[in-house]
Amino acid sequence: MRKALLTLGLAFSAAIGAVAAVQAADLDTLKLAIGQRGNWENSPAELGQQAGIFEKHGLKLDILYTQGGGETMQAVLSGSVDIGIGVGTSGILSAFAKGAPVRAIGNSTTGANDLYWYVPGDSPVQSMKDADGKTIAYSSNGSSTNTTVLGLIQEFKVKAEPVATGSPASTWTQTMSGQVDIGWSSPPRGVPELQSGKIRLVARGSDVPSLRNQTVRLMITSAPVLDQKKDQIKRFAEAYAETLDWMYSDPKALEAYAKWVEIPVDVAKETRDQFYPKENLRLNRLSGIDDAMADAVRLKFMAEPLTKEQLDTLIQYPTKPTE
């Protein structure tokens, strides 16, 4: 009898495994490159997959984390991934103007209040006005932090030297060891250290006036992938939007995020509520594109603004963009 029950149990387990395998085989895989692992803004793909939301939309996500928006865009344009998340708008405009087959498929974030620049607590630098002759960090060329640093230098009229330092984690090491004078980060990285005084905030991205209500980072794909996977990308956008709704309404989402990035739930909540208004992450938002083009020209990312026809080719949101 025991042997029969064991055989029946094994058969049942095998059947369950076979069903799961069939279900997995039915899912469409999308490869993603995402700048800066652990940012709240960049977490919907990870959290939504954990919660089964993307699977519900027939998708499996293969996620690659990069050092910044420039590296993310290169992964998209090289064909290594299907979608890039969190790529600086100026870098995208520049690449498109130079003939790259990049297409914007959604807003990653609008406004730059989440980006901040800091110094160790004992640094003589008190504000950006003291940045003359100092090195100041950004993630990678063509990223939103690259654009913001150039904007900060112009806004405060200082002669600081921009230095590409990669992720918030690698930037932290370089800043706290004195290899770079002013580091960059975004929450939750550095929030406890700001609270304790171990580091001091000297600038925010929102200190550049034109960035305050501008769509500063976008989701992108390439023209060939958009042609081949339009339906999958539409389902991705639907699942992503559903995930955002869940992340701002269900305490379990905060718990999942806190566990993923290994921070207390209260820090996760402060990160979300103080730095990332839901409206700024709305997928079909497109704000200040004329200002973005003007900034890109002023900061020498491109020679002249794109025409309306060029913008219509570049902006390929699954649903109509709105302010």
Tab-separated table of C-alpha atoms in Angstrom:
chain	number	residue	atom	x	y	z
A	1	MET	CA	0.000	0.000	0.000
A	2	ARG	CA	2.815	2.389	0.993
A	3	LYS	CA	4.620	1.645	-2.276
A	4	ALA	CA	1.440	2.363	-4.255
A	5	LEU	CA	0.950	5.686	-2.457
A	6	LEU	CA	4.575	6.618	-3.104
A	7	THR	CA	4.182	5.765	-6.783
A	8	LEU	CA	0.957	7.792	-6.959
A	9	GLY	CA	2.674	10.753	-5.256
A	10	LEU	CA	5.599	10.652	-7.669
A	11	ALA	CA	3.215	10.473	-10.609
A	12	PHE	CA	1.260	13.449	-9.276
A	13	SER	CA	4.453	15.488	-8.772
A	14	ALA	CA	5.567	14.640	-12.285
A	15	ALA	CA	2.196	15.744	-13.656
A	16	ILE	CA	2.418	19.058	-11.802
A	17	GLY	CA	5.942	19.565	-13.128
A	18	ALA	CA	4.812	18.820	-16.663
A	19	VAL	CA	1.971	21.347	-16.404
A	20	ALA	CA	4.378	23.987	-15.068
A	21	ALA	CA	6.798	23.262	-17.903
A	22	VAL	CA	4.035	23.667	-20.487
A	23	GLN	CA	2.903	26.915	-18.866
A	24	ALA	CA	6.483	28.241	-18.867
A	25	ALA	CA	6.879	27.271	-22.511
A	26	ASP	CA	3.784	29.312	-23.352
A	27	LEU	CA	5.341	32.517	-21.976
A	28	ASP	CA	7.043	35.016	-24.282
A	29	THR	CA	10.489	36.037	-23.031
A	30	LEU	CA	11.580	39.658	-23.110
A	31	LYS	CA	15.181	40.562	-22.301
A	32	LEU	CA	15.566	43.751	-20.268
A	33	ALA	CA	18.509	45.982	-19.397
A	34	ILE	CA	17.908	48.195	-16.364
A	35	GLY	CA	20.241	50.860	-15.018
A	36	GLN	CA	20.917	50.874	-11.283
A	37	ARG	CA	19.607	47.775	-9.549
A	38	GLY	CA	17.580	48.556	-6.456
A	39	ASN	CA	16.179	52.005	-7.266
A	40	TRP	CA	12.439	52.173	-6.562
A	41	GLU	CA	11.903	53.622	-10.038
A	42	ASN	CA	13.642	50.651	-11.649
A	43	SER	CA	12.080	47.926	-9.492
A	44	PRO	CA	8.667	47.233	-11.172
A	45	ALA	CA	10.094	44.607	-13.535
A	46	GLU	CA	11.694	42.667	-10.671
A	47	LEU	CA	8.816	43.038	-8.211
A	48	GLY	CA	6.125	42.476	-10.830
A	49	GLN	CA	7.790	39.269	-11.945
A	50	GLN	CA	8.086	38.064	-8.342
A	51	ALA	CA	4.379	38.795	-7.834
A	52	GLY	CA	3.360	36.897	-10.989
A	53	ILE	CA	1.963	39.972	-12.748
A	54	PHE	CA	4.063	39.660	-15.900
A	55	GLU	CA	3.337	35.932	-16.083
A	56	LYS	CA	-0.367	36.778	-16.008
A	57	HIS	CA	0.249	38.811	-19.170
A	58	GLY	CA	2.047	35.907	-20.819
A	59	LEU	CA	5.569	37.204	-20.254
A	60	LYS	CA	8.796	36.047	-18.694
A	61	LEU	CA	11.450	38.722	-18.079
A	62	ASP	CA	15.167	38.057	-18.406
A	63	ILE	CA	16.698	40.999	-16.517
A	64	LEU	CA	20.221	42.403	-16.855
A	65	TYR	CA	21.321	45.215	-14.528
A	66	THR	CA	23.759	47.812	-15.863
A	67	GLN	CA	25.887	50.638	-14.470
A	68	GLY	CA	23.701	53.361	-16.005
A	69	GLY	CA	21.578	54.633	-18.860
A	70	GLY	CA	24.409	54.826	-21.382
A	71	GLU	CA	25.293	51.157	-20.872
A	72	THR	CA	21.609	50.239	-20.991
A	73	MET	CA	21.145	51.971	-24.349
A	74	GLN	CA	24.187	50.218	-25.803
A	75	ALA	CA	22.694	46.864	-24.795
A	76	VAL	CA	19.473	47.759	-26.649
A	77	LEU	CA	21.184	49.071	-29.781
A	78	SER	CA	23.527	46.075	-29.959
A	79	GLY	CA	20.553	43.692	-29.908
A	80	SER	CA	21.604	42.082	-26.614
A	81	VAL	CA	18.249	42.976	-25.015
A	82	ASP	CA	14.763	43.897	-26.179
A	83	ILE	CA	13.977	46.752	-23.784
A	84	GLY	CA	16.048	49.254	-21.840
A	85	ILE	CA	14.686	51.006	-18.739
A	86	GLY	CA	15.887	54.257	-17.176
A	87	VAL	CA	17.809	55.763	-20.110
A	88	GLY	CA	18.517	59.503	-20.077
A	89	THR	CA	16.351	61.495	-22.481
A	90	SER	CA	19.265	63.599	-23.749
A	91	GLY	CA	21.269	60.489	-24.560
A	92	ILE	CA	18.317	59.021	-26.469
A	93	LEU	CA	17.765	62.243	-28.427
A	94	SER	CA	21.475	62.340	-29.269
A	95	ALA	CA	21.563	58.721	-30.422
A	96	PHE	CA	18.437	59.131	-32.560
A	97	ALA	CA	19.773	62.348	-34.137
A	98	LYS	CA	22.913	60.424	-35.134
A	99	GLY	CA	20.848	57.747	-36.868
A	100	ALA	CA	20.547	55.069	-34.171
A	101	PRO	CA	17.336	52.974	-34.533
A	102	VAL	CA	16.201	53.755	-30.983
A	103	ARG	CA	12.514	54.056	-30.102
A	104	ALA	CA	11.012	55.423	-26.858
A	105	ILE	CA	8.177	53.218	-25.577
A	106	GLY	CA	7.405	54.729	-22.191
A	107	ASN	CA	8.278	57.121	-19.393
A	108	SER	CA	10.683	55.816	-16.757
A	109	THR	CA	10.566	58.949	-14.639
A	110	THR	CA	9.626	62.601	-14.891
A	111	GLY	CA	11.393	65.154	-12.732
A	112	ALA	CA	14.837	64.766	-11.162
A	113	ASN	CA	14.150	65.103	-7.443
A	114	ASP	CA	15.249	61.520	-6.803
A	115	LEU	CA	18.827	62.170	-7.983
A	116	TYR	CA	21.102	63.779	-5.420
A	117	TRP	CA	24.766	64.673	-5.017
A	118	TYR	CA	26.556	64.333	-1.687
A	119	VAL	CA	29.889	64.660	0.112
A	120	PRO	CA	31.307	62.921	3.205
A	121	GLY	CA	30.238	64.593	6.433
A	122	ASP	CA	33.691	66.088	7.015
A	123	SER	CA	34.104	67.504	3.491
A	124	PRO	CA	34.791	71.256	3.182
A	125	VAL	CA	32.292	71.359	0.293
A	126	GLN	CA	29.055	72.799	1.674
A	127	SER	CA	27.148	73.307	-1.580
A	128	MET	CA	27.590	73.321	-5.343
A	129	LYS	CA	28.968	76.853	-5.006
A	130	ASP	CA	32.088	75.261	-3.488
A	131	ALA	CA	32.557	72.821	-6.389
A	132	ASP	CA	35.165	74.842	-8.319
A	133	GLY	CA	38.102	72.563	-9.089
A	134	LYS	CA	36.333	69.536	-7.594
A	135	THR	CA	35.423	66.261	-9.279
A	136	ILE	CA	31.708	65.444	-9.481
A	137	ALA	CA	30.286	61.996	-10.246
A	138	TYR	CA	27.771	60.771	-12.794
A	139	SER	CA	26.963	57.197	-13.803
A	140	SER	CA	27.823	56.835	-17.504
A	141	ASN	CA	27.961	58.877	-20.689
A	142	GLY	CA	24.517	59.695	-22.076
A	143	SER	CA	22.760	58.972	-18.778
A	144	SER	CA	20.373	61.321	-16.980
A	145	THR	CA	23.015	61.847	-14.283
A	146	ASN	CA	25.438	62.953	-17.025
A	147	THR	CA	22.910	65.529	-18.259
A	148	THR	CA	22.101	66.654	-14.725
A	149	VAL	CA	25.748	67.153	-13.730
A	150	LEU	CA	26.346	69.309	-16.800
A	151	GLY	CA	23.202	71.242	-15.908
A	152	LEU	CA	24.351	71.720	-12.293
A	153	ILE	CA	27.726	73.008	-13.453
A	154	GLN	CA	26.040	75.534	-15.720
A	155	GLU	CA	23.375	76.484	-13.179
A	156	PHE	CA	25.894	77.203	-10.398
A	157	LYS	CA	28.574	78.551	-12.786
A	158	VAL	CA	31.368	76.395	-11.351
A	159	LYS	CA	34.337	74.716	-13.002
A	160	ALA	CA	33.883	71.186	-11.690
A	161	GLU	CA	35.201	68.098	-13.477
A	162	PRO	CA	32.550	65.447	-14.315
A	163	VAL	CA	33.735	61.869	-13.730
A	164	ALA	CA	31.920	58.670	-14.750
A	165	THR	CA	31.751	56.496	-11.621
A	166	GLY	CA	29.118	53.877	-12.461
A	167	SER	CA	26.465	52.707	-10.020
A	168	PRO	CA	25.563	54.306	-6.670
A	169	ALA	CA	27.459	51.493	-4.915
A	170	SER	CA	30.695	51.991	-6.850
A	171	THR	CA	30.296	55.779	-6.588
A	172	TRP	CA	29.949	55.446	-2.808
A	173	THR	CA	33.292	53.653	-2.577
A	174	GLN	CA	35.030	56.261	-4.724
A	175	THR	CA	33.489	59.194	-2.845
A	176	MET	CA	34.080	57.935	0.681
A	177	SER	CA	37.696	56.997	-0.166
A	178	GLY	CA	38.408	60.444	-1.630
A	179	GLN	CA	38.814	59.354	-5.252
A	180	VAL	CA	36.002	61.721	-6.248
A	181	ASP	CA	34.941	64.822	-4.331
A	182	ILE	CA	31.168	64.841	-4.925
A	183	GLY	CA	29.273	61.574	-5.343
A	184	TRP	CA	25.832	60.882	-6.785
A	185	SER	CA	23.103	58.538	-5.678
A	186	SER	CA	19.379	57.953	-5.558
A	187	PRO	CA	17.261	56.436	-2.790
A	188	PRO	CA	17.286	54.098	-1.023
A	189	ARG	CA	21.062	54.219	-1.268
A	190	GLY	CA	22.414	56.693	1.286
A	191	VAL	CA	19.144	57.526	3.072
A	192	PRO	CA	20.306	56.202	6.504
A	193	GLU	CA	23.688	57.914	6.032
A	194	LEU	CA	21.989	61.228	5.234
A	195	GLN	CA	19.860	60.840	8.361
A	196	SER	CA	22.921	60.123	10.540
A	197	GLY	CA	25.104	62.873	9.047
A	198	LYS	CA	27.706	60.493	7.625
A	199	ILE	CA	27.125	62.231	4.291
A	200	ARG	CA	25.661	65.632	3.401
A	201	LEU	CA	23.466	66.497	0.467
A	202	VAL	CA	24.860	69.351	-1.651
A	203	ALA	CA	22.570	69.265	-4.711
A	204	ARG	CA	19.485	67.638	-6.192
A	205	GLY	CA	18.628	67.086	-9.811
A	206	SER	CA	15.708	69.455	-9.292
A	207	ASP	CA	18.212	72.280	-8.718
A	208	VAL	CA	18.394	72.418	-12.524
A	209	PRO	CA	15.142	74.325	-13.236
A	210	SER	CA	14.448	72.797	-16.648
A	211	LEU	CA	14.537	69.255	-15.189
A	212	ARG	CA	11.888	69.728	-12.489
A	213	ASN	CA	8.932	68.710	-14.656
A	214	GLN	CA	10.789	67.140	-17.539
A	215	THR	CA	10.668	63.484	-18.532
A	216	VAL	CA	14.322	62.777	-17.776
A	217	ARG	CA	14.466	59.007	-18.314
A	218	LEU	CA	12.646	56.817	-20.822
A	219	MET	CA	12.075	53.171	-21.668
A	220	ILE	CA	13.462	52.241	-25.058
A	221	THR	CA	13.631	49.490	-27.640
A	222	SER	CA	15.096	49.270	-31.110
A	223	ALA	CA	13.139	49.674	-34.338
A	224	PRO	CA	13.698	46.014	-35.390
A	225	VAL	CA	12.513	44.686	-32.010
A	226	LEU	CA	9.464	46.963	-32.075
A	227	ASP	CA	8.539	45.618	-35.503
A	228	GLN	CA	8.977	42.002	-34.399
A	229	LYS	CA	7.541	42.165	-30.860
A	230	LYS	CA	4.928	44.911	-30.864
A	231	ASP	CA	2.337	42.722	-29.119
A	232	GLN	CA	4.787	41.583	-26.424
A	233	ILE	CA	5.846	45.188	-25.784
A	234	LYS	CA	2.203	46.251	-25.464
A	235	ARG	CA	1.602	43.462	-22.933
A	236	PHE	CA	4.792	44.477	-21.128
A	237	ALA	CA	3.482	48.034	-20.798
A	238	GLU	CA	0.144	46.762	-19.465
A	239	ALA	CA	1.836	44.516	-16.903
A	240	TYR	CA	4.240	47.287	-15.895
A	241	ALA	CA	1.358	49.726	-15.304
A	242	GLU	CA	-0.479	47.092	-13.255
A	243	THR	CA	2.670	46.538	-11.199
A	244	LEU	CA	2.977	50.269	-10.483
A	245	ASP	CA	-0.637	50.342	-9.226
A	246	TRP	CA	0.177	47.427	-6.903
A	247	MET	CA	3.414	49.039	-5.669
A	248	TYR	CA	1.553	52.163	-4.547
A	249	SER	CA	-1.458	50.433	-2.987
A	250	ASP	CA	-0.385	47.178	-1.341
A	251	PRO	CA	1.884	47.033	1.765
A	252	LYS	CA	3.108	43.646	0.515
A	253	ALA	CA	4.820	45.450	-2.370
A	254	LEU	CA	6.804	47.593	0.083
A	255	GLU	CA	7.745	44.461	2.003
A	256	ALA	CA	8.873	42.747	-1.199
A	257	TYR	CA	10.948	45.782	-2.204
A	258	ALA	CA	12.523	46.095	1.253
A	259	LYS	CA	13.454	42.407	1.228
A	260	TRP	CA	14.910	42.638	-2.289
A	261	VAL	CA	17.199	45.602	-1.536
A	262	GLU	CA	17.774	44.548	2.098
A	263	ILE	CA	16.523	47.665	3.844
A	264	PRO	CA	13.951	48.244	6.612
A	265	VAL	CA	10.354	48.634	5.458
A	266	ASP	CA	10.184	52.150	6.917
A	267	VAL	CA	13.158	53.221	4.769
A	268	ALA	CA	11.462	51.659	1.735
A	269	LYS	CA	8.288	53.616	2.503
A	270	GLU	CA	10.200	56.893	2.930
A	271	THR	CA	12.042	56.240	-0.332
A	272	ARG	CA	8.768	55.751	-2.205
A	273	ASP	CA	6.768	58.525	-0.570
A	274	GLN	CA	9.440	61.230	-0.418
A	275	PHE	CA	11.291	60.711	-3.693
A	276	TYR	CA	9.015	58.914	-6.168
A	277	PRO	CA	5.488	60.310	-6.637
A	278	LYS	CA	3.476	57.764	-8.595
A	279	GLU	CA	2.507	60.363	-11.192
A	280	ASN	CA	6.196	60.807	-12.061
A	281	LEU	CA	6.434	57.122	-13.013
A	282	ARG	CA	3.242	56.958	-15.072
A	283	LEU	CA	4.136	55.005	-18.207
A	284	ASN	CA	2.480	57.223	-20.814
A	285	ARG	CA	3.708	60.522	-19.353
A	286	LEU	CA	5.794	62.742	-21.636
A	287	SER	CA	6.566	66.157	-20.184
A	288	GLY	CA	8.869	68.952	-21.304
A	289	ILE	CA	10.170	67.301	-24.474
A	290	ASP	CA	10.884	70.733	-26.002
A	291	ASP	CA	12.899	71.654	-22.905
A	292	ALA	CA	14.689	68.308	-23.113
A	293	MET	CA	15.709	69.030	-26.696
A	294	ALA	CA	16.813	72.553	-25.773
A	295	ASP	CA	18.926	71.139	-22.931
A	296	ALA	CA	20.409	68.510	-25.246
A	297	VAL	CA	21.427	71.222	-27.724
A	298	ARG	CA	22.744	73.525	-24.967
A	299	LEU	CA	24.792	70.719	-23.432
A	300	LYS	CA	26.055	69.654	-26.885
A	301	PHE	CA	24.360	66.254	-27.004
A	302	MET	CA	22.885	67.227	-30.377
A	303	ALA	CA	23.263	70.032	-32.914
A	304	GLU	CA	19.594	71.041	-33.261
A	305	PRO	CA	16.139	70.008	-32.020
A	306	LEU	CA	14.336	67.150	-33.732
A	307	THR	CA	11.491	67.949	-36.104
A	308	LYS	CA	7.908	66.905	-35.366
A	309	GLU	CA	8.257	64.105	-37.933
A	310	GLN	CA	11.414	62.853	-36.229
A	311	LEU	CA	9.743	62.954	-32.813
A	312	ASP	CA	6.782	61.004	-34.191
A	313	THR	CA	9.241	58.312	-35.290
A	314	LEU	CA	11.166	58.300	-32.017
A	315	ILE	CA	8.194	58.313	-29.599
A	316	GLN	CA	6.342	54.990	-29.955
A	317	TYR	CA	4.384	54.677	-26.694
A	318	PRO	CA	1.837	51.795	-26.787
A	319	THR	CA	-0.757	54.278	-25.521
A	320	LYS	CA	-0.944	57.978	-26.467
A	321	PRO	CA	1.562	60.092	-24.483
A	322	THR	CA	0.108	62.760	-22.181
A	323	GLU	CA	1.619	65.482	-20.039
